[in-house]
Amino acid sequence: MASSKRPHGHDSRYSAYTGGPDPLAPPVDLREALEQIGQDVMEGTSPRRALAELLRRGNKNMRGADRLAAEVNRRRRELLSRNNLDGTLQEIKKLLDEAVLAERKELARALDDDARFQEMQIESLPPSPAKAVQELSEYQWRSDEARQKYEQIKDLLGREMLDQRFAGMKQALENASDEDRQAVNEMLDDLNDLLDKHASGEDTQDDFENFMAKHGQYFPENPRNVDELLDSLAKRAAAAQRFRNSLTPEQRAELDALAQQAFGSPQLMNALSRLDGHLQAARPGEDWNGSSEFSGDNPLGMGQGAQALADIGELEQLAEQLSQSYSGATMDDVDLDALARQLGDEAAVDARTLAELERALMNQGFLDRGSDGQWRLSPKAMRQLGQAALRDVAQQLSGRHGERETRRSGAAGELTGATRPWAFGDTEPWNVTRTIPMPSCAALAASRTGRFGSPSMTSRSPTPRRVVRPWWRSWSTPRFRW
């Protein structure tokens, strides 16, 4: 018996294209864009202003700059109205309460005098989490659970402070060993030494490459030189500084005091302060003095808060770029990568299409700058507009087949039986039966209320369907006298 073999099928998976602009999308429709510009120019707008209005409005298939800017501002408002910056303090207070509670339970089971003295120490802790953590730094914990909670506080502070400057460090150092923490401190020392040499002009590319070969795992951006490294670090550090500026004075004092206990010593705080000094000196153009007011209920930690402020700063830059309100602004100024991060790939595709449209209209000679510096529609653009106008007229006349508006409905001039009120200049015969329905003195007013027949313009004569009795025979008895 012959065995039947089933053909092997190929597994295929289909999904939306996410690699940038759609490669199968039609090219930018310059004709439609030029028609909109021409319409605005005919209404008195300058060509350059008409182009700007087109980019602001977009069309039915493409969001304009105004709509993109509105979405950017909405995203910024959501970040501010949904979150607050109290996450790290709340988490530290929770861990501290758990540590104190576990220690009290352990002391309650002890009967020695030292336990009573330690109970007094626990009871007299200040309400400030930062001061309580500092006083407990030399405390001899009896509860293993309490000691573990307290160590988590110092570990959390270190990871949060590093996460402010290096994205993802909080998760990377979770449950880290002492060797891992020492490696981070060593990386910070080497980084500060490299930036010291760069500030004095003594660094070389070999110095940078040696640094990256040793500590490259901490820099997923994969910078190629010291300048790119400074750019990435300065943006994150400026966001961390804006986070600090956005805190209340009480929150700022608490976190500054807690920072001295990060990883159990002030070494990390000192290294980060030194790093911030290098970055502020190398990149003074970053926003180091800004702040934002958060009013939401979702608490953010120090690292999350710095990321939120970095996003807010990026959104503010996008809003300015999309407004096109500064001198020499073009759609090419929009940071497409930042727009994709904040609003998604579709928004970046729309912005890229607007930039291509603007570039095509300028580069293909549809707009010319005159000797007086003013922008004008070029002869090429005028020819395109003329062709579009002729095409529109032809489309409007294509369904009329040569007819012209007329009061007559045919071609032979036969009466159709319809009537209309008299108007000055009428030459059609009077319809006496409608004008004077019965002989009376009202006939004297016929000159003002007369009605006229509406003749037919059909090519055939009308066929009578019934004979209408004359109106004077329909009266059995005369009702008037002459």
CSV table of C-alpha atoms in Angstrom, one decimal:
chain,number,residue,atom,x,y,z
A,1,MET,CA,0.0,0.0,0.0
A,2,ALA,CA,1.5,3.2,-1.1
A,3,SER,CA,2.0,5.7,1.7
A,4,SER,CA,0.6,9.2,1.0
A,5,LYS,CA,2.9,12.0,1.8
A,6,ARG,CA,1.5,15.3,3.0
A,7,PRO,CA,3.2,18.4,1.7
A,8,HIS,CA,5.0,20.4,4.3
A,9,GLY,CA,3.4,23.8,4.7
A,10,HIS,CA,5.3,27.0,5.5
A,11,ASP,CA,4.2,28.8,8.6
A,12,SER,CA,3.6,32.5,7.9
A,13,ARG,CA,2.8,35.3,10.2
A,14,TYR,CA,1.4,38.7,9.2
A,15,SER,CA,1.4,42.0,11.1
A,16,ALA,CA,1.3,45.7,10.4
A,17,TYR,CA,4.5,47.2,9.0
A,18,THR,CA,6.4,49.0,11.7
A,19,GLY,CA,9.7,49.8,10.0
A,20,GLY,CA,9.0,53.5,9.2
A,21,PRO,CA,6.9,54.9,6.4
A,22,ASP,CA,4.8,52.4,4.4
A,23,PRO,CA,6.9,51.3,1.4
A,24,LEU,CA,3.7,50.7,-0.6
A,25,ALA,CA,2.1,54.0,0.2
A,26,PRO,CA,1.4,56.3,-2.8
A,27,PRO,CA,3.7,59.3,-3.3
A,28,VAL,CA,2.8,62.7,-2.0
A,29,ASP,CA,0.0,64.2,-4.0
A,30,LEU,CA,1.4,67.5,-5.1
A,31,ARG,CA,-1.5,68.3,-7.3
A,32,GLU,CA,-4.0,68.4,-4.4
A,33,ALA,CA,-1.6,70.4,-2.3
A,34,LEU,CA,-1.0,72.9,-5.1
A,35,GLU,CA,-4.7,73.3,-5.6
A,36,GLN,CA,-5.2,74.1,-1.9
A,37,ILE,CA,-2.3,76.6,-2.0
A,38,GLY,CA,-3.7,78.2,-5.2
A,39,GLN,CA,-7.2,78.6,-3.6
A,40,ASP,CA,-5.6,80.4,-0.6
A,41,VAL,CA,-3.5,82.6,-2.9
A,42,MET,CA,-6.6,83.6,-4.9
A,43,GLU,CA,-8.2,84.7,-1.7
A,44,GLY,CA,-5.3,87.0,-1.0
A,45,THR,CA,-2.9,84.9,1.0
A,46,SER,CA,0.8,85.0,0.2
A,47,PRO,CA,2.2,81.7,-1.3
A,48,ARG,CA,4.5,81.1,1.7
A,49,ARG,CA,1.7,81.7,4.1
A,50,ALA,CA,-0.6,79.4,2.1
A,51,LEU,CA,2.1,76.6,2.2
A,52,ALA,CA,2.3,77.1,6.0
A,53,GLU,CA,-1.4,76.8,6.4
A,54,LEU,CA,-1.5,73.7,4.3
A,55,LEU,CA,1.1,72.1,6.6
A,56,ARG,CA,-0.8,73.2,9.6
A,57,ARG,CA,-4.1,71.8,8.4
A,58,GLY,CA,-3.0,68.6,6.7
A,59,ASN,CA,-5.7,66.8,4.8
A,60,LYS,CA,-8.2,63.9,5.2
A,61,ASN,CA,-5.5,61.3,5.0
A,62,MET,CA,-2.7,63.1,6.9
A,63,ARG,CA,-2.7,64.9,10.2
A,64,GLY,CA,-1.4,68.4,10.1
A,65,ALA,CA,1.1,70.1,12.4
A,66,ASP,CA,-1.6,71.6,14.5
A,67,ARG,CA,-3.2,68.3,15.2
A,68,LEU,CA,0.1,66.7,16.0
A,69,ALA,CA,1.0,69.6,18.3
A,70,ALA,CA,-2.4,69.2,20.1
A,71,GLU,CA,-1.7,65.6,20.7
A,72,VAL,CA,1.8,66.4,22.1
A,73,ASN,CA,0.3,69.0,24.5
A,74,ARG,CA,-2.4,66.5,25.6
A,75,ARG,CA,0.3,63.9,26.3
A,76,ARG,CA,2.2,66.5,28.4
A,77,ARG,CA,-0.9,67.4,30.4
A,78,GLU,CA,-1.6,63.7,31.1
A,79,LEU,CA,1.8,63.2,32.6
A,80,LEU,CA,1.4,66.2,34.9
A,81,SER,CA,-2.2,65.5,35.9
A,82,ARG,CA,-1.8,61.7,36.5
A,83,ASN,CA,1.5,61.5,38.5
A,84,ASN,CA,3.3,62.9,41.5
A,85,LEU,CA,6.9,62.7,42.7
A,86,ASP,CA,6.4,61.2,46.1
A,87,GLY,CA,7.0,57.6,45.1
A,88,THR,CA,10.5,57.1,46.6
A,89,LEU,CA,9.6,58.8,49.9
A,90,GLN,CA,6.4,56.7,50.2
A,91,GLU,CA,8.3,53.5,49.5
A,92,ILE,CA,11.0,54.4,52.1
A,93,LYS,CA,8.4,55.2,54.7
A,94,LYS,CA,6.7,51.9,54.1
A,95,LEU,CA,9.9,49.9,54.4
A,96,LEU,CA,10.8,51.9,57.6
A,97,ASP,CA,7.4,51.1,59.2
A,98,GLU,CA,7.8,47.5,58.4
A,99,ALA,CA,11.3,47.4,59.9
A,100,VAL,CA,10.2,49.1,63.1
A,101,LEU,CA,7.2,46.9,63.5
A,102,ALA,CA,9.2,43.7,63.0
A,103,GLU,CA,11.8,45.0,65.6
A,104,ARG,CA,9.1,45.8,68.1
A,105,LYS,CA,7.7,42.3,67.9
A,106,GLU,CA,11.2,40.8,68.5
A,107,LEU,CA,11.9,43.1,71.4
A,108,ALA,CA,8.6,42.3,73.0
A,109,ARG,CA,9.7,38.7,73.3
A,110,ALA,CA,13.0,39.6,74.9
A,111,LEU,CA,13.3,40.0,78.7
A,112,ASP,CA,16.7,41.6,79.2
A,113,ASP,CA,17.3,45.3,80.0
A,114,ASP,CA,19.0,46.0,76.7
A,115,ALA,CA,15.7,45.1,75.0
A,116,ARG,CA,13.9,47.7,77.1
A,117,PHE,CA,16.6,50.3,76.2
A,118,GLN,CA,16.2,49.5,72.5
A,119,GLU,CA,12.4,49.8,72.8
A,120,MET,CA,13.0,53.3,74.1
A,121,GLN,CA,15.2,54.1,71.1
A,122,ILE,CA,12.6,52.8,68.7
A,123,GLU,CA,9.8,54.8,70.4
A,124,SER,CA,11.8,58.0,70.2
A,125,LEU,CA,12.5,57.9,66.5
A,126,PRO,CA,11.7,61.2,64.8
A,127,PRO,CA,8.8,61.4,62.4
A,128,SER,CA,11.0,62.4,59.5
A,129,PRO,CA,12.0,59.3,57.5
A,130,ALA,CA,15.4,60.8,56.6
A,131,LYS,CA,16.3,61.5,60.3
A,132,ALA,CA,14.9,58.1,61.4
A,133,VAL,CA,17.0,56.3,58.8
A,134,GLN,CA,20.1,58.3,59.9
A,135,GLU,CA,19.6,57.5,63.6
A,136,LEU,CA,19.1,53.8,62.8
A,137,SER,CA,22.4,53.6,60.9
A,138,GLU,CA,24.3,52.4,64.1
A,139,TYR,CA,21.4,50.5,65.6
A,140,GLN,CA,22.0,46.8,66.4
A,141,TRP,CA,19.0,45.0,65.0
A,142,ARG,CA,17.7,41.9,66.8
A,143,SER,CA,15.1,41.0,64.1
A,144,ASP,CA,16.5,39.6,60.9
A,145,GLU,CA,13.4,40.8,59.0
A,146,ALA,CA,13.8,44.3,60.4
A,147,ARG,CA,17.5,44.3,59.4
A,148,GLN,CA,16.6,43.2,55.9
A,149,LYS,CA,14.0,45.9,55.5
A,150,TYR,CA,16.5,48.6,56.6
A,151,GLU,CA,19.1,47.3,54.1
A,152,GLN,CA,16.5,47.5,51.4
A,153,ILE,CA,16.0,51.2,52.2
A,154,LYS,CA,19.7,51.9,51.6
A,155,ASP,CA,19.8,49.7,48.5
A,156,LEU,CA,16.6,51.4,47.1
A,157,LEU,CA,18.1,54.9,47.6
A,158,GLY,CA,21.3,53.9,45.7
A,159,ARG,CA,19.3,52.3,42.8
A,160,GLU,CA,16.9,55.2,42.5
A,161,MET,CA,19.8,57.7,42.4
A,162,LEU,CA,21.6,55.7,39.7
A,163,ASP,CA,18.3,55.2,37.8
A,164,GLN,CA,18.0,59.0,37.5
A,165,ARG,CA,21.3,59.2,35.6
A,166,PHE,CA,21.3,55.8,33.9
A,167,ALA,CA,18.0,54.5,32.6
A,168,GLY,CA,17.2,50.9,33.8
A,169,MET,CA,19.7,50.8,36.6
A,170,LYS,CA,17.1,50.4,39.3
A,171,GLN,CA,16.0,47.0,37.8
A,172,ALA,CA,19.6,46.0,36.9
A,173,LEU,CA,20.9,46.4,40.4
A,174,GLU,CA,17.9,44.7,42.2
A,175,ASN,CA,19.3,42.1,44.6
A,176,ALA,CA,22.8,43.2,43.6
A,177,SER,CA,25.8,42.0,45.5
A,178,ASP,CA,28.5,44.1,47.1
A,179,GLU,CA,30.7,43.3,44.1
A,180,ASP,CA,28.1,44.8,41.8
A,181,ARG,CA,27.8,48.0,43.8
A,182,GLN,CA,31.6,48.3,43.9
A,183,ALA,CA,31.7,47.9,40.1
A,184,VAL,CA,29.2,50.8,39.7
A,185,ASN,CA,31.3,53.0,42.0
A,186,GLU,CA,34.4,52.1,39.9
A,187,MET,CA,32.6,53.0,36.7
A,188,LEU,CA,31.6,56.4,38.1
A,189,ASP,CA,35.2,57.1,39.2
A,190,ASP,CA,36.5,56.1,35.7
A,191,LEU,CA,33.9,58.2,34.1
A,192,ASN,CA,34.7,61.3,36.1
A,193,ASP,CA,38.4,60.8,35.3
A,194,LEU,CA,37.6,60.6,31.6
A,195,LEU,CA,35.6,63.8,31.8
A,196,ASP,CA,38.3,65.5,33.7
A,197,LYS,CA,40.7,64.8,30.9
A,198,HIS,CA,38.1,65.9,28.3
A,199,ALA,CA,37.6,69.2,30.1
A,200,SER,CA,41.3,69.9,29.9
A,201,GLY,CA,41.6,68.7,26.3
A,202,GLU,CA,43.9,65.8,27.2
A,203,ASP,CA,41.6,62.9,26.3
A,204,THR,CA,42.1,60.8,23.2
A,205,GLN,CA,39.8,58.4,21.3
A,206,ASP,CA,41.8,55.5,22.8
A,207,ASP,CA,40.8,56.7,26.3
A,208,PHE,CA,37.2,56.6,25.4
A,209,GLU,CA,37.4,53.2,23.7
A,210,ASN,CA,39.2,51.7,26.7
A,211,PHE,CA,36.5,53.1,29.0
A,212,MET,CA,33.7,51.6,26.8
A,213,ALA,CA,35.5,48.3,26.6
A,214,LYS,CA,35.5,48.2,30.5
A,215,HIS,CA,32.1,49.7,31.3
A,216,GLY,CA,30.1,49.6,28.1
A,217,GLN,CA,27.3,47.5,29.6
A,218,TYR,CA,26.1,50.6,31.5
A,219,PHE,CA,25.6,52.6,28.3
A,220,PRO,CA,23.0,50.9,26.0
A,221,GLU,CA,23.0,54.0,23.7
A,222,ASN,CA,26.4,52.9,22.5
A,223,PRO,CA,28.0,56.3,22.0
A,224,ARG,CA,30.9,56.6,19.5
A,225,ASN,CA,32.9,59.3,21.2
A,226,VAL,CA,33.0,61.4,24.3
A,227,ASP,CA,30.8,64.1,22.9
A,228,GLU,CA,28.0,61.6,22.2
A,229,LEU,CA,28.5,60.2,25.7
A,230,LEU,CA,28.1,63.7,27.1
A,231,ASP,CA,25.0,64.4,25.1
A,232,SER,CA,23.2,61.3,26.4
A,233,LEU,CA,24.3,61.7,30.0
A,234,ALA,CA,23.5,65.5,30.1
A,235,LYS,CA,19.9,65.0,29.0
A,236,ARG,CA,19.3,62.5,31.7
A,237,ALA,CA,21.1,64.5,34.4
A,238,ALA,CA,19.2,67.6,33.5
A,239,ALA,CA,16.0,65.7,33.9
A,240,ALA,CA,17.2,64.6,37.3
A,241,GLN,CA,17.9,68.2,38.3
A,242,ARG,CA,14.5,69.3,37.1
A,243,PHE,CA,13.0,66.5,39.2
A,244,ARG,CA,14.8,67.9,42.2
A,245,ASN,CA,13.6,71.4,41.3
A,246,SER,CA,10.0,70.2,41.1
A,247,LEU,CA,9.9,68.8,44.6
A,248,THR,CA,8.5,70.8,47.6
A,249,PRO,CA,11.1,72.1,50.0
A,250,GLU,CA,10.2,69.4,52.5
A,251,GLN,CA,10.6,66.6,49.9
A,252,ARG,CA,13.9,68.0,48.7
A,253,ALA,CA,15.3,68.2,52.2
A,254,GLU,CA,14.2,64.6,52.9
A,255,LEU,CA,15.7,63.2,49.8
A,256,ASP,CA,19.0,65.2,50.2
A,257,ALA,CA,19.4,63.7,53.6
A,258,LEU,CA,18.5,60.2,52.5
A,259,ALA,CA,20.9,60.4,49.6
A,260,GLN,CA,23.8,60.3,52.1
A,261,GLN,CA,22.7,56.8,53.1
A,262,ALA,CA,22.6,55.4,49.5
A,263,PHE,CA,24.4,52.1,49.5
A,264,GLY,CA,25.3,52.7,53.1
A,265,SER,CA,27.8,55.5,52.5
A,266,PRO,CA,28.1,59.0,50.9
A,267,GLN,CA,30.5,57.7,48.3
A,268,LEU,CA,27.8,57.4,45.6
A,269,MET,CA,26.3,60.8,46.3
A,270,ASN,CA,29.8,62.4,46.0
A,271,ALA,CA,30.5,60.6,42.7
A,272,LEU,CA,27.2,61.7,41.2
A,273,SER,CA,27.6,65.3,42.4
A,274,ARG,CA,31.0,65.3,40.7
A,275,LEU,CA,29.5,63.9,37.5
A,276,ASP,CA,26.7,66.5,37.5
A,277,GLY,CA,29.3,69.3,37.7
A,278,HIS,CA,31.1,67.9,34.6
A,279,LEU,CA,27.9,67.7,32.7
A,280,GLN,CA,26.6,71.1,33.6
A,281,ALA,CA,29.9,72.6,32.5
A,282,ALA,CA,30.1,70.7,29.2
A,283,ARG,CA,26.4,71.2,28.3
A,284,PRO,CA,25.1,74.5,29.7
A,285,GLY,CA,22.4,74.6,27.1
A,286,GLU,CA,20.4,71.9,28.7
A,287,ASP,CA,17.5,73.0,31.0
A,288,TRP,CA,19.1,72.7,34.4
A,289,ASN,CA,16.8,75.2,36.1
A,290,GLY,CA,13.3,74.2,34.9
A,291,SER,CA,10.6,72.5,37.0
A,292,SER,CA,7.1,71.1,36.6
A,293,GLU,CA,4.1,70.9,38.8
A,294,PHE,CA,2.6,67.4,39.2
A,295,SER,CA,-0.9,67.1,40.6
A,296,GLY,CA,-1.9,63.4,40.1
A,297,ASP,CA,-2.3,60.4,42.4
A,298,ASN,CA,0.2,58.0,40.8
A,299,PRO,CA,3.5,58.2,42.8
A,300,LEU,CA,6.7,58.1,40.8
A,301,GLY,CA,10.1,57.1,42.1
A,302,MET,CA,13.2,59.2,41.5
A,303,GLY,CA,14.1,57.3,38.4
A,304,GLN,CA,10.6,57.2,37.0
A,305,GLY,CA,10.2,60.9,37.9
A,306,ALA,CA,13.4,61.8,36.0
A,307,GLN,CA,12.1,59.8,33.0
A,308,ALA,CA,8.7,61.6,33.2
A,309,LEU,CA,10.5,65.0,33.3
A,310,ALA,CA,12.7,63.9,30.4
A,311,ASP,CA,9.5,63.1,28.5
A,312,ILE,CA,8.0,66.4,29.4
A,313,GLY,CA,11.1,68.2,28.1
A,314,GLU,CA,11.0,66.3,24.9
A,315,LEU,CA,7.3,67.0,24.4
A,316,GLU,CA,7.9,70.7,25.0
A,317,GLN,CA,10.6,70.7,22.3
A,318,LEU,CA,8.2,68.8,19.9
A,319,ALA,CA,5.5,71.3,20.5
A,320,GLU,CA,7.8,74.2,19.6
A,321,GLN,CA,9.0,72.4,16.5
A,322,LEU,CA,5.5,71.7,15.3
A,323,SER,CA,4.3,75.2,16.0
A,324,GLN,CA,6.7,76.4,13.2
A,325,SER,CA,6.5,79.9,14.9
A,326,TYR,CA,10.2,80.7,14.8
A,327,SER,CA,12.2,82.2,12.0
A,328,GLY,CA,13.3,79.8,9.3
A,329,ALA,CA,11.2,77.0,10.6
A,330,THR,CA,10.6,73.9,8.4
A,331,MET,CA,9.0,70.5,9.0
A,332,ASP,CA,12.5,69.0,8.7
A,333,ASP,CA,13.2,70.5,12.1
A,334,VAL,CA,10.8,68.0,13.8
A,335,ASP,CA,12.6,65.2,15.7
A,336,LEU,CA,10.9,62.2,14.1
A,337,ASP,CA,12.5,59.7,16.6
A,338,ALA,CA,11.2,61.7,19.6
A,339,LEU,CA,7.8,62.0,18.0
A,340,ALA,CA,7.6,58.2,17.5
A,341,ARG,CA,8.6,57.7,21.1
A,342,GLN,CA,5.9,60.0,22.4
A,343,LEU,CA,3.0,59.6,20.0
A,344,GLY,CA,3.8,56.4,18.0
A,345,ASP,CA,5.0,55.5,14.6
A,346,GLU,CA,1.9,56.8,12.7
A,347,ALA,CA,2.5,60.3,14.0
A,348,ALA,CA,6.1,60.2,12.8
A,349,VAL,CA,4.9,59.0,9.4
A,350,ASP,CA,2.5,62.0,9.1
A,351,ALA,CA,5.3,64.4,10.1
A,352,ARG,CA,7.7,62.8,7.6
A,353,THR,CA,5.0,63.1,4.9
A,354,LEU,CA,4.5,66.8,5.7
A,355,ALA,CA,8.3,67.4,5.5
A,356,GLU,CA,8.4,65.6,2.1
A,357,LEU,CA,5.5,67.6,0.8
A,358,GLU,CA,7.1,70.9,1.9
A,359,ARG,CA,10.5,69.8,0.4
A,360,ALA,CA,8.9,68.7,-2.9
A,361,LEU,CA,7.0,72.0,-3.4
A,362,MET,CA,10.1,74.0,-2.7
A,363,ASN,CA,12.6,71.9,-4.7
A,364,GLN,CA,10.4,71.2,-7.8
A,365,GLY,CA,10.0,74.8,-8.6
A,366,PHE,CA,6.4,75.5,-7.6
A,367,LEU,CA,7.4,78.5,-5.5
A,368,ASP,CA,9.9,81.2,-6.5
A,369,ARG,CA,11.5,84.0,-4.5
A,370,GLY,CA,11.3,87.3,-6.4
A,371,SER,CA,14.0,90.1,-6.5
A,372,ASP,CA,12.1,91.8,-3.6
A,373,GLY,CA,12.5,88.7,-1.5
A,374,GLN,CA,8.8,87.8,-1.6
A,375,TRP,CA,7.6,84.3,-2.4
A,376,ARG,CA,5.5,83.8,-5.5
A,377,LEU,CA,3.8,81.0,-7.4
A,378,SER,CA,6.1,80.0,-10.3
A,379,PRO,CA,5.0,79.8,-13.9
A,380,LYS,CA,5.0,76.0,-13.5
A,381,ALA,CA,2.6,76.3,-10.6
A,382,MET,CA,0.4,78.7,-12.5
A,383,ARG,CA,0.2,76.2,-15.4
A,384,GLN,CA,-0.8,73.4,-13.0
A,385,LEU,CA,-3.5,75.6,-11.4
A,386,GLY,CA,-4.8,76.5,-14.9
A,387,GLN,CA,-5.1,72.9,-15.9
A,388,ALA,CA,-6.9,72.1,-12.6
A,389,ALA,CA,-9.3,75.0,-13.2
A,390,LEU,CA,-10.1,73.8,-16.7
A,391,ARG,CA,-10.6,70.3,-15.5
A,392,ASP,CA,-13.0,71.5,-12.8
A,393,VAL,CA,-15.0,73.5,-15.3
A,394,ALA,CA,-15.1,70.5,-17.7
A,395,GLN,CA,-16.4,68.2,-15.0
A,396,GLN,CA,-19.2,70.7,-14.1
A,397,LEU,CA,-20.3,71.0,-17.7
A,398,SER,CA,-19.9,67.3,-18.6
A,399,GLY,CA,-23.4,66.4,-17.3
A,400,ARG,CA,-25.4,69.2,-19.0
A,401,HIS,CA,-25.2,68.1,-22.7
A,402,GLY,CA,-25.5,71.7,-24.0
A,403,GLU,CA,-28.6,72.8,-22.1
A,404,ARG,CA,-29.0,76.4,-20.9
A,405,GLU,CA,-31.2,77.6,-18.1
A,406,THR,CA,-34.6,78.8,-19.5
A,407,ARG,CA,-38.2,79.2,-18.3
A,408,ARG,CA,-39.3,77.0,-21.2
A,409,SER,CA,-39.3,73.3,-20.8
A,410,GLY,CA,-39.2,72.2,-24.5
A,411,ALA,CA,-38.5,73.4,-28.0
A,412,ALA,CA,-41.9,73.9,-29.8
A,413,GLY,CA,-43.5,76.7,-27.7
A,414,GLU,CA,-46.7,74.8,-27.0
A,415,LEU,CA,-48.6,75.7,-23.8
A,416,THR,CA,-48.3,73.2,-21.0
A,417,GLY,CA,-51.2,74.4,-18.8
A,418,ALA,CA,-48.9,75.6,-16.0
A,419,THR,CA,-49.1,79.3,-15.0
A,420,ARG,CA,-47.0,81.7,-13.1
A,421,PRO,CA,-47.5,85.2,-11.7
A,422,TRP,CA,-47.0,88.2,-14.0
A,423,ALA,CA,-43.6,89.9,-13.9
A,424,PHE,CA,-42.5,93.1,-15.6
A,425,GLY,CA,-41.3,92.4,-19.1
A,426,ASP,CA,-43.4,89.3,-19.7
A,427,THR,CA,-44.5,88.7,-23.4
A,428,GLU,CA,-46.4,85.5,-23.0
A,429,PRO,CA,-50.2,85.4,-23.6
A,430,TRP,CA,-52.5,85.9,-20.5
A,431,ASN,CA,-54.2,82.9,-19.0
A,432,VAL,CA,-57.6,84.4,-18.7
A,433,THR,CA,-59.3,81.6,-16.8
A,434,ARG,CA,-56.7,81.8,-14.0
A,435,THR,CA,-56.6,85.6,-14.1
A,436,ILE,CA,-60.4,86.2,-14.0
A,437,PRO,CA,-62.0,83.0,-12.7
A,438,MET,CA,-65.5,84.6,-12.8
A,439,PRO,CA,-66.7,87.8,-14.3
A,440,SER,CA,-66.8,90.4,-11.7
A,441,CYS,CA,-65.4,93.8,-10.9
A,442,ALA,CA,-62.3,92.0,-9.7
A,443,ALA,CA,-61.4,91.7,-13.4
A,444,LEU,CA,-60.4,95.3,-13.2
A,445,ALA,CA,-57.4,94.3,-11.2
A,446,ALA,CA,-56.1,91.8,-13.8
A,447,SER,CA,-53.4,94.1,-14.8
A,448,ARG,CA,-51.8,93.6,-11.4
A,449,THR,CA,-52.7,90.0,-10.7
A,450,GLY,CA,-52.7,88.5,-14.1
A,451,ARG,CA,-51.2,85.0,-14.7
A,452,PHE,CA,-49.5,84.0,-17.9
A,453,GLY,CA,-49.2,80.6,-19.6
A,454,SER,CA,-46.0,78.7,-19.5
A,455,PRO,CA,-45.3,77.4,-23.0
A,456,SER,CA,-43.7,74.1,-23.8
A,457,MET,CA,-40.5,73.7,-25.6
A,458,THR,CA,-40.9,70.0,-26.6
A,459,SER,CA,-40.4,69.0,-30.2
A,460,ARG,CA,-43.8,67.4,-30.5
A,461,SER,CA,-47.3,68.9,-30.4
A,462,PRO,CA,-49.2,68.0,-27.2
A,463,THR,CA,-52.0,65.4,-27.6
A,464,PRO,CA,-55.3,66.5,-25.9
A,465,ARG,CA,-56.6,63.9,-23.4
A,466,ARG,CA,-60.0,65.6,-22.7
A,467,VAL,CA,-62.0,68.5,-23.9
A,468,VAL,CA,-62.4,71.3,-21.4
A,469,ARG,CA,-65.7,73.0,-21.4
A,470,PRO,CA,-65.5,76.8,-22.0
A,471,TRP,CA,-65.7,78.7,-18.8
A,472,TRP,CA,-68.6,80.9,-19.9
A,473,ARG,CA,-70.8,77.8,-20.4
A,474,SER,CA,-70.3,76.5,-16.9
A,475,TRP,CA,-72.4,79.2,-15.4
A,476,SER,CA,-76.1,78.4,-15.4
A,477,THR,CA,-77.1,81.9,-14.3
A,478,PRO,CA,-75.3,85.1,-15.0
A,479,ARG,CA,-74.2,86.8,-11.8
A,480,PHE,CA,-73.3,90.2,-13.1
A,481,ARG,CA,-74.7,93.1,-15.1
A,482,TRP,CA,-73.1,95.4,-17.5
